XYZ file of C-alpha atoms in Angstrom:
368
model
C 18.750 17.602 -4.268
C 20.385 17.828 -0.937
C 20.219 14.270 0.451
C 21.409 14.517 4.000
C 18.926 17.163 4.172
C 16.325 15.253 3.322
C 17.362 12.279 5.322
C 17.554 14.186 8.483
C 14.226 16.357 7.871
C 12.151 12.677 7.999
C 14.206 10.117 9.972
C 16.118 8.131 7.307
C 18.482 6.025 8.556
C 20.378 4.662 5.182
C 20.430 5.643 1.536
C 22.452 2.772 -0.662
C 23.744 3.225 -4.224
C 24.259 -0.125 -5.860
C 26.076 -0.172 -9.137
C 27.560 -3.330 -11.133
C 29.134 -2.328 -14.590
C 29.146 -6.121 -15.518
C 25.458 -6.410 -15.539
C 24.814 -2.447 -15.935
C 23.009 -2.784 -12.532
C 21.855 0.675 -11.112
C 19.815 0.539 -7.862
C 19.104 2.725 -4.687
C 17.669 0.987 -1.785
C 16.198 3.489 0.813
C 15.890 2.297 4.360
C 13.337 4.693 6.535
C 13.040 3.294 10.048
C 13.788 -0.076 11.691
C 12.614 1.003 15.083
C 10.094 -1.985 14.891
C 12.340 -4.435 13.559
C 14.233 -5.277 9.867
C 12.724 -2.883 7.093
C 10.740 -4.547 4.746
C 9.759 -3.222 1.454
C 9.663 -4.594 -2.440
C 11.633 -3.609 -5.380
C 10.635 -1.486 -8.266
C 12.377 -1.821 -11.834
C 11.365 0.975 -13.401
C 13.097 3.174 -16.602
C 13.136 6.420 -14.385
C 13.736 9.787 -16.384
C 16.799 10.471 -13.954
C 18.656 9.622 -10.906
C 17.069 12.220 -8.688
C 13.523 10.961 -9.843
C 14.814 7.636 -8.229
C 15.881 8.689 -5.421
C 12.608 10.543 -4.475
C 10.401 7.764 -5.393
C 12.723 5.269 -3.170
C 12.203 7.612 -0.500
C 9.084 7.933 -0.955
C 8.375 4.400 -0.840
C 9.896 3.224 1.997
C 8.229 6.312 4.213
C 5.123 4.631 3.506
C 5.882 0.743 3.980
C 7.130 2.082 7.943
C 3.546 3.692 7.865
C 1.768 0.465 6.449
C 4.345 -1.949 8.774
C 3.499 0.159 12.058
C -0.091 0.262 11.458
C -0.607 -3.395 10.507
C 1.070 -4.312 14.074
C 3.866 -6.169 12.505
C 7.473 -5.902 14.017
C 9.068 -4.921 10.401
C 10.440 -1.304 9.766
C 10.041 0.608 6.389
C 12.318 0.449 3.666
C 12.067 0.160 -0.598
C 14.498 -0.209 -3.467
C 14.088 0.627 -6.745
C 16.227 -0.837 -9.775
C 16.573 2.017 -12.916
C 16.302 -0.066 -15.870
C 13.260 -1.461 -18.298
C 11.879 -4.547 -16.760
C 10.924 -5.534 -20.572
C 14.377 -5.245 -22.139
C 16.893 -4.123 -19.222
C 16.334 -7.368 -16.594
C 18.357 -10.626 -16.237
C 20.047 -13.242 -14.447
C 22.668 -11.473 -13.881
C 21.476 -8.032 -12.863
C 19.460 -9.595 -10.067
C 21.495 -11.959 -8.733
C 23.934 -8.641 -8.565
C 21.193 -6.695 -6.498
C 20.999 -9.904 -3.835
C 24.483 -10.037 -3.425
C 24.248 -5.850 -2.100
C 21.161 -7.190 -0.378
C 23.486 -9.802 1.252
C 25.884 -7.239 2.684
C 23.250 -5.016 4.192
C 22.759 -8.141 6.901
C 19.270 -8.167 6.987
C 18.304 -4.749 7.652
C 16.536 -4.609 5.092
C 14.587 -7.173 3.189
C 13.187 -7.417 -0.071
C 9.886 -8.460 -2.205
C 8.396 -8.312 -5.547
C 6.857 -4.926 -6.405
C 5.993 -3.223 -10.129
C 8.413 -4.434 -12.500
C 9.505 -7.788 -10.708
C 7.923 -11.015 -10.170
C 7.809 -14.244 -8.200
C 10.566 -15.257 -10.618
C 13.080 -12.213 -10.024
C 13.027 -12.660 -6.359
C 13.792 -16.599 -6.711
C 16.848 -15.139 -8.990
C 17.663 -12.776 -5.754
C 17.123 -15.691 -2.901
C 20.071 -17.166 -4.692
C 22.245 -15.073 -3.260
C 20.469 -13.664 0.050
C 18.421 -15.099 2.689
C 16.386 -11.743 3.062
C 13.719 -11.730 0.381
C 10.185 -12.682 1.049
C 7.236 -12.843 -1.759
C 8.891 -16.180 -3.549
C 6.862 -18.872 -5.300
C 5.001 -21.948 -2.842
C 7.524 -24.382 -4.353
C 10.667 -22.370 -2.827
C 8.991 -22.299 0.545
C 7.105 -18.753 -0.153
C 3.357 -17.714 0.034
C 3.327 -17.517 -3.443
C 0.425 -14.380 -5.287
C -0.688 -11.979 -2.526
C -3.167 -10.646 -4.363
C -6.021 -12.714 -2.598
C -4.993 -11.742 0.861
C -4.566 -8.201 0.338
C -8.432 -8.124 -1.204
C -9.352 -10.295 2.117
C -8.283 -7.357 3.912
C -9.399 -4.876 2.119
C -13.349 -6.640 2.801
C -12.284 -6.656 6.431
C -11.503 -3.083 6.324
C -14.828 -2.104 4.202
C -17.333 -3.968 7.061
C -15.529 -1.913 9.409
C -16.416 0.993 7.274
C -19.955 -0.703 6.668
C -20.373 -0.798 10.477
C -19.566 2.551 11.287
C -21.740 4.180 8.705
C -24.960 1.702 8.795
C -24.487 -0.182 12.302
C -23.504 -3.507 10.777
C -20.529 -5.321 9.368
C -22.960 -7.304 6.907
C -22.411 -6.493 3.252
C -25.600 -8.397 2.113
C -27.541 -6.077 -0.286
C -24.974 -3.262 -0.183
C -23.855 -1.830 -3.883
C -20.358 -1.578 -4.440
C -18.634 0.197 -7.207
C -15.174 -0.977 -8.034
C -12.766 0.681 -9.920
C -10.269 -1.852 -11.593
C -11.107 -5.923 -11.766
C -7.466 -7.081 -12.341
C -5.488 -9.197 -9.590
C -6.430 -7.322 -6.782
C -10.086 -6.082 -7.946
C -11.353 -9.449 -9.324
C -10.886 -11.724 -6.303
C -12.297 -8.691 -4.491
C -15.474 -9.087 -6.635
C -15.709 -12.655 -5.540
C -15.670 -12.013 -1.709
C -18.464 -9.338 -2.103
C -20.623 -11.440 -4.513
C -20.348 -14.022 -2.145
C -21.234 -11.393 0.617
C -24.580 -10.818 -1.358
C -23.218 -7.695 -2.510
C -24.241 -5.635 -5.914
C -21.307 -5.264 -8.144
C -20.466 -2.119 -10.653
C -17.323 -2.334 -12.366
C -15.020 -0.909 -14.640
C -11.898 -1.321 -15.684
C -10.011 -0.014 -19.113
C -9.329 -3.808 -20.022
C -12.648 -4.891 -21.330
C -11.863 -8.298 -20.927
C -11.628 -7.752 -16.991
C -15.173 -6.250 -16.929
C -16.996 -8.988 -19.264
C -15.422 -11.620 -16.866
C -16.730 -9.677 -13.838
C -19.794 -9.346 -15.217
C -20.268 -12.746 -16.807
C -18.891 -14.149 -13.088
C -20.522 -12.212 -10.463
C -23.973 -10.536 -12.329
C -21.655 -7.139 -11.952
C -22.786 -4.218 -13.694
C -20.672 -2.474 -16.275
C -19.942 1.164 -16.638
C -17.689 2.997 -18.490
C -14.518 4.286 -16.412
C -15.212 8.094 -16.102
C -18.735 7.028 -14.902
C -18.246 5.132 -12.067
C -17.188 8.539 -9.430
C -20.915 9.686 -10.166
C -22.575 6.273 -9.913
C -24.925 5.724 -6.358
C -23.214 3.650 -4.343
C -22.468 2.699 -0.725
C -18.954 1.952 -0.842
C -16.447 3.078 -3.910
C -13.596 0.708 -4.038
C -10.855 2.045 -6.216
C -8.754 -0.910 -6.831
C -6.128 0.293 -9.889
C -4.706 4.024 -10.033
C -3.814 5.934 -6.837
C -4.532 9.628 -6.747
C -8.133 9.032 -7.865
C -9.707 11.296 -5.134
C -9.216 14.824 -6.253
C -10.864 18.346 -6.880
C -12.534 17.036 -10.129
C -13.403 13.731 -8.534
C -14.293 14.572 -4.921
C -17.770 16.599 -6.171
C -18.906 13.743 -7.923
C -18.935 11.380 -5.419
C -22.417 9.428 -4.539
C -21.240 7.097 -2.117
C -20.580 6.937 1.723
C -17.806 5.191 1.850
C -14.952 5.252 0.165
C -12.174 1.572 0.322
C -10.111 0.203 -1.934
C -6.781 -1.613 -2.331
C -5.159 1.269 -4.280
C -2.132 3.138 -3.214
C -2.120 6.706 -2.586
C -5.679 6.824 -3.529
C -5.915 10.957 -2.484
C -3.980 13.231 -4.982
C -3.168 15.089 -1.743
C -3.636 15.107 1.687
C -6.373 17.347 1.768
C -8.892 15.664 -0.341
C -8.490 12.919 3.063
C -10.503 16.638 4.295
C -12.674 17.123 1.729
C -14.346 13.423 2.205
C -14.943 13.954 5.519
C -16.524 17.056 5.209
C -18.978 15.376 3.078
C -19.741 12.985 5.408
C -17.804 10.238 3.094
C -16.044 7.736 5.381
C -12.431 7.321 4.299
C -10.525 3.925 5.056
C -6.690 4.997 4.682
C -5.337 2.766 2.038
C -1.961 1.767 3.173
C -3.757 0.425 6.295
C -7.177 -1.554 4.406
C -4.620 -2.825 1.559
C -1.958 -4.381 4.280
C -3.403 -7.999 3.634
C -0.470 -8.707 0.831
C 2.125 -7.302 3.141
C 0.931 -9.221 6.174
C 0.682 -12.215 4.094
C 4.713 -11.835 2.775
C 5.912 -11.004 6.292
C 4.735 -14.670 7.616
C 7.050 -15.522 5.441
C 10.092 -14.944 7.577
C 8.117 -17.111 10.180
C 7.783 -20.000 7.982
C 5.062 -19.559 6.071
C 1.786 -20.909 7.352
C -1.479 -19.849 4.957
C -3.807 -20.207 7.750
C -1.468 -17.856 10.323
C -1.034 -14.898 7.509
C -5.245 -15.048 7.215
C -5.875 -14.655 10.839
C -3.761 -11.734 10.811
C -5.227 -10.330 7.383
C -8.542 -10.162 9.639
C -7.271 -8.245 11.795
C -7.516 -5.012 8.997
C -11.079 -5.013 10.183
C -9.391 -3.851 13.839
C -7.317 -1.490 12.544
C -9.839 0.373 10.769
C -11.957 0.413 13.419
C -9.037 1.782 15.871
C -8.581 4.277 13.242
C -11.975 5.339 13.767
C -12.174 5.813 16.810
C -8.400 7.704 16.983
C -10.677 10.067 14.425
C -13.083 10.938 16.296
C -11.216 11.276 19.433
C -8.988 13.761 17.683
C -11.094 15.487 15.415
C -9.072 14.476 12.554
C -9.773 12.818 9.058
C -9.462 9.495 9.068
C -5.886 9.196 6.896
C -4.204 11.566 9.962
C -5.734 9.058 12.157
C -4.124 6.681 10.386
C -0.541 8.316 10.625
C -1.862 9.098 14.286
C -2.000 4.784 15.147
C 1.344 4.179 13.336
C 3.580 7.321 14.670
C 1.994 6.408 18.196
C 2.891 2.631 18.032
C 6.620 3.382 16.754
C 7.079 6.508 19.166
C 6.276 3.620 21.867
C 8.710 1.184 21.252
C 11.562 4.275 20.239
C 10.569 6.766 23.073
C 10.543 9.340 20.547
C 8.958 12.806 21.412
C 5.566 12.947 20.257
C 5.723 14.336 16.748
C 2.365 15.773 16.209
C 2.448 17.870 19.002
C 0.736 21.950 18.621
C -2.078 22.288 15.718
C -3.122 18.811 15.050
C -2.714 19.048 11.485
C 0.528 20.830 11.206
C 3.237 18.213 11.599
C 0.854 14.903 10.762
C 0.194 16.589 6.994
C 4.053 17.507 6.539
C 4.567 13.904 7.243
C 2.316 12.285 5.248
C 3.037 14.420 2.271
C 6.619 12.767 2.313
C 4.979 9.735 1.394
């Protein structure tokens, strides 16, 4: 892997190897772009096959938090770190208190949160030893589980959707077919019941569905079924890469918003929606809310501040929209479209999708 190659092609600004023999720490924290302000992005602990594989995924990572940061209107650059190791058997104390202290010398450039692999818990272990971690428990001063903000956005963004495609943010009497009820999916479910929303629901944890369907009247199916079920709005709310060629035919919806990550397989399934006439709300923009919600952190948290600015999702999808349709693009290039344009603002950058309107935008976005 040439590094420096890959830095330069897209824009990274810092690549840091952390190593601790004492606590057997191995880490790589990847910082993309701080052109809005401090880079922001969590940390993954996960047992990674090899180094290289890291690397890529850290990469990878923090390309799409300065996406999600830029388009969410928040003054936070992109940036992700990922610790190798088994968060079963590999994690302690030690190890993360080791990983704050590199934190520490980085001078807040770039800060850290909870992600797969870590908890509440880990990042109290790393706030011992740096100021820049956000995602912390309610009792440390923190905002405590994101989980129900980023499903308040993702509601915001599916009435912009809703509006779009039927002329009215109301979801009352609209069926919605959600892919995964867990801690995203679940308080999801309760917004839309309360919305007057139908429910359909799977999940591969049966216990998930019977609660959904025990709380909220939702209707079961089995996992494979729910791409082919009718629907108005498909909400996939667990795996990412869930729109592809075996997926994309089967589709009976007209709308398609969830709180996944990297819900197309590639960038041109975002083409093959819209050339079934099947709305697509980008997910690193609709599933913002638990980002948003982390980033008032560094504020001082205030619950009632990080909601008002959840609501805004619905704006942002509707921007995106409208960007869309002004450039003939699918909605996820619109997406890249609002965030490149806000951050080419503030940096005076040359305009990066300049020539065929697809060329640069998809190279970018397949970086992520």
């Amino acid at each position: 892997m040439e590094i420096f190659e890959k830095l330069a092609e897209y824009r990274y600004e810092q690549l840091v190897f952390c190593h601790d023999k004492s606590t057997s720490l191995r880490a790589i924290i990847a910082i993309h772009d701080t052109t809005l302000g401090p880079a922001l992005g969590g940390c993954r602990m996960w047992p990674y096959r090899s180094e290289e594989e890291a690397v890529v995924d850290a990469l990878r990572l923090a390309r799409g938090m300065t996406y999600k940061a830029a388009a969410s209107g928040l003054n936070l650059g992109g940036g992700k770190s990922v610790i190798i190791g088994d968060s079963r058997t590999d994690k302690s104390e030690a190890l993360l208190r080791s990983f704050g202290r590199y934190i520490e010398t980085l001078g807040g450039r770039y800060i850290t949160a909870e992600d797969v692999g870590t908890s509440l818990e880990d990042m109290a272990y790393i706030q011992i030893e740096t100021s820049h971690v956000v995602g912390v428990d309610r009792a440390s001063g923190g905002s405590g589980d994101p989980s129900p903000f980023t499903a308040l956005g993702v509601l915001q963004g599916m009435k912009a959707c809703v509006e779009e495609v039927f002329g009215e943010t109301s979801l009352e009497g609209r069926t919605v077919a959600v892919q995964g009820v867990g801690n995203v999916g679940y308080p999801l479910c309760r917004m839309l019941h309360e919305e007057g929303a139908s429910l359909i629901v799977t999940d591969v944890n049966r216990e998930a569905v019977e609660r959904a369907v025990r709380d909220f009247g939702a209707k079961p199916v089995d996992p494979e079924e729910i791409f082919s079920i009718s629907c108005d709005i498909f909400a996939p709310c667990a795996l990412g890469a869930v729109i592809n060629d075996e997926t994309v035919p089967k589709l009976r919806c007209r709308i398609v918003a969830g709180s996944a990550n990297n819900v197309l397989l590639e960038p041109r399934h975002g083409e093959a929606l819209a050339e079934r006439g099947i709305l697509y709300a980008p997910d690193y923009v609709i599933n913002a809310g638990g980002l948003i919600n982390v980033a008032d952190e560094l504020e001082g948290y205030s619950a009632e501040r990080a909601r008002k600015r959840v609501l805004r999702i619905y704006d942002s999808v509707k921007s995106i929209i409208r960007i869309s349709k002004r450039d003939s693009v699918p909605t996820h290039l619109a997406a890249d479209t609002m965030a490149l344009e806000r951050i080419e603002a503030i940096s005076s950058m040359e305009r990066l999708h300049t020539g065929h309107p697809y060329g640069q935008l998809y190279r970018r976005r397949e970086a992520l």
